[in-house]
XYZ file of C-alpha atoms in Angstrom:
209
model
C 0.446 0.198 0.049
C 1.233 2.981 -0.805
C 0.488 6.757 0.134
C -0.338 7.388 -3.353
C -3.421 5.158 -3.002
C -4.193 6.911 1.261
C -4.372 10.143 -0.737
C -6.839 8.322 -3.441
C -8.904 8.466 -0.492
C -9.739 11.758 -0.557
C -9.603 12.854 -3.806
C -12.104 10.331 -5.134
C -13.679 10.761 -1.732
C -13.397 7.061 -0.567
C -15.617 4.974 -0.373
C -17.207 7.129 3.234
C -17.697 10.035 0.823
C -21.020 11.839 1.485
C -21.444 14.569 -0.799
C -22.411 12.402 -3.906
C -24.689 10.663 -1.485
C -24.729 6.928 -1.777
C -28.482 5.451 -3.648
C -29.272 4.396 -0.118
C -30.446 7.745 1.011
C -32.368 9.284 4.134
C -34.861 11.476 3.094
C -33.246 15.122 4.674
C -34.266 16.613 7.852
C -33.792 19.276 10.285
C -30.998 19.653 12.412
C -30.888 16.815 15.658
C -30.818 19.833 19.202
C -30.947 16.610 21.985
C -28.340 13.673 21.440
C -29.611 10.090 23.625
C -27.169 8.428 26.217
C -25.750 6.516 23.154
C -25.456 9.622 20.505
C -23.999 7.080 18.062
C -27.142 5.375 17.538
C -30.261 6.086 16.819
C -33.615 4.650 17.826
C -33.740 1.548 15.263
C -30.437 0.992 17.379
C -28.201 1.620 13.955
C -24.950 3.870 13.917
C -26.083 6.844 12.411
C -23.818 9.407 11.598
C -25.655 12.383 11.646
C -26.378 12.539 15.475
C -23.025 12.450 15.907
C -22.265 16.126 15.698
C -24.760 18.798 16.547
C -25.784 22.239 15.057
C -24.687 24.749 16.512
C -21.376 21.854 16.594
C -20.929 22.634 13.268
C -22.323 26.665 13.147
C -19.491 27.176 16.232
C -16.768 25.515 13.660
C -18.371 26.897 10.452
C -19.865 29.655 11.329
C -22.901 29.069 9.683
C -25.875 27.182 10.412
C -27.100 23.827 9.377
C -29.727 24.060 6.814
C -30.738 21.010 6.609
C -28.681 16.711 7.496
C -28.606 14.445 4.848
C -28.001 10.151 5.674
C -26.984 7.815 3.664
C -26.158 4.009 4.157
C -24.510 1.276 3.351
C -23.042 -1.651 3.478
C -19.368 -1.972 2.330
C -18.535 -5.743 2.739
C -18.442 -6.573 5.752
C -18.090 -3.098 7.473
C -21.009 -0.485 8.008
C -20.625 2.823 6.501
C -22.924 5.346 7.565
C -22.256 8.723 6.687
C -23.815 12.661 7.293
C -23.905 15.673 5.269
C -24.610 18.770 7.033
C -25.608 20.915 5.050
C -24.811 24.563 5.892
C -27.088 27.925 4.360
C -23.714 27.975 3.186
C -23.262 24.672 1.576
C -19.169 25.343 0.539
C -19.210 24.839 4.447
C -20.362 21.951 4.843
C -19.625 19.483 6.514
C -19.259 15.416 5.797
C -19.129 12.859 8.260
C -19.285 8.935 7.791
C -18.848 6.954 10.459
C -17.322 3.007 9.603
C -18.982 0.355 11.769
C -18.776 -4.066 12.351
C -21.721 -5.251 9.705
C -19.714 -9.039 10.603
C -19.639 -11.264 13.794
C -17.150 -13.842 11.782
C -13.959 -13.812 13.451
C -12.355 -13.751 9.824
C -14.397 -10.418 8.770
C -12.709 -7.160 7.692
C -13.743 -4.850 10.561
C -12.680 -1.090 10.416
C -10.112 -1.330 13.046
C -8.224 -4.470 10.781
C -9.056 -2.307 8.032
C -7.812 0.688 10.190
C -4.490 -1.713 10.146
C -3.590 -2.361 6.875
C -4.039 0.819 5.544
C -2.406 2.973 7.752
C 0.333 0.147 10.059
C 0.518 -2.251 7.083
C 4.724 -3.220 7.042
C 4.435 -1.953 3.020
C 3.833 1.846 4.603
C 7.029 1.280 6.022
C 9.039 -0.440 2.525
C 7.192 2.733 0.984
C 8.748 5.381 3.378
C 11.939 3.291 2.268
C 11.074 3.517 -1.606
C 10.181 7.259 -1.207
C 13.049 8.171 0.775
C 15.616 5.986 -2.455
C 13.913 8.040 -4.945
C 14.472 11.168 -3.603
C 18.098 11.342 -3.253
C 17.926 9.887 -6.627
C 15.631 12.556 -7.513
C 15.243 15.584 -5.709
C 11.310 17.045 -5.172
C 10.450 21.176 -4.488
C 10.380 21.114 -0.581
C 7.339 19.895 1.383
C 5.219 18.771 -2.053
C 6.419 14.978 -1.087
C 4.974 16.000 2.257
C 1.330 16.301 1.477
C 1.342 12.975 -0.077
C 1.479 10.916 3.610
C -0.842 10.785 5.934
C -0.139 12.160 8.598
C -0.363 11.051 12.328
C -2.419 13.637 14.558
C -2.363 13.709 18.053
C -4.624 13.317 20.932
C -7.308 12.292 19.432
C -9.200 8.497 19.536
C -7.090 6.025 19.851
C -5.144 6.852 16.623
C -6.078 9.447 13.426
C -4.625 10.900 10.971
C -4.497 13.766 8.108
C -4.866 12.496 4.912
C -5.006 15.347 2.411
C -2.901 17.749 0.095
C -2.855 21.983 -0.021
C -6.858 21.744 -1.401
C -8.274 18.969 -0.066
C -7.873 16.492 2.945
C -10.245 14.573 5.854
C -9.330 13.229 9.292
C -9.682 10.182 9.418
C -10.410 8.321 13.901
C -9.489 4.862 15.550
C -12.271 4.808 18.403
C -13.032 1.248 19.395
C -14.179 -1.113 16.569
C -15.198 1.727 14.790
C -13.416 4.821 13.154
C -14.957 8.166 11.532
C -13.915 10.765 8.597
C -14.901 14.077 8.929
C -13.600 16.515 5.992
C -15.351 20.348 6.357
C -15.869 22.867 3.468
C -14.926 26.201 2.562
C -11.635 26.178 4.188
C -8.565 27.268 2.372
C -5.356 27.058 4.412
C -4.809 23.706 5.273
C -3.948 23.717 8.817
C -7.322 25.567 9.639
C -8.793 22.710 8.038
C -7.144 20.407 10.087
C -7.559 21.991 13.231
C -11.484 23.106 12.256
C -12.235 18.820 12.001
C -10.355 18.265 15.474
C -11.941 20.441 16.882
C -15.369 18.180 15.935
C -13.257 15.517 16.296
C -13.021 15.544 19.818
C -16.845 16.447 19.633
C -17.231 12.996 18.118
C -14.921 10.916 20.119
C -17.043 10.791 23.152
C -20.057 10.210 21.469
C -18.812 6.419 20.109
């Protein structure tokens, strides 16, 4: 697995992308005002990305009120992907959240945690670092260019967290328990600002997982 493959998760929207909502889309609904005791779980007993954040939390970070939320649920092999688009009045500042949860009880199932380990901690990731170092020695690249292709470790969030992105787009991935989330904020030009805004939202999300 290469860093180019990792960054493709963001450029192509990964399988968690909820901006282009999947076919199994729930109708738009007004932003929620309250949280249940198990905030990540809906009344149906299923994990629901749309109740991982409140409208007030989105507005505090993005400076725009949430007009509506659009939910989607998509089985993806042995994982279940719950997505939510928090659509703000200024659509460009909308926030997308996706939650990956186990959908199979099989011991051999590719759970979100196993997927995470393969993506961010597999041996070939380390091999990729060695190959990149060799290429860099042979043909130097402009300063900072290679760094944007690598998942960037973010300390102090959940059990493990990475930012995957380029100067123009990106998303924050956070592992907590048997689940992981993907958070992407729109309408923010500076990558450093996107990361900080995503971290604020991620702290709220992690408390509800």
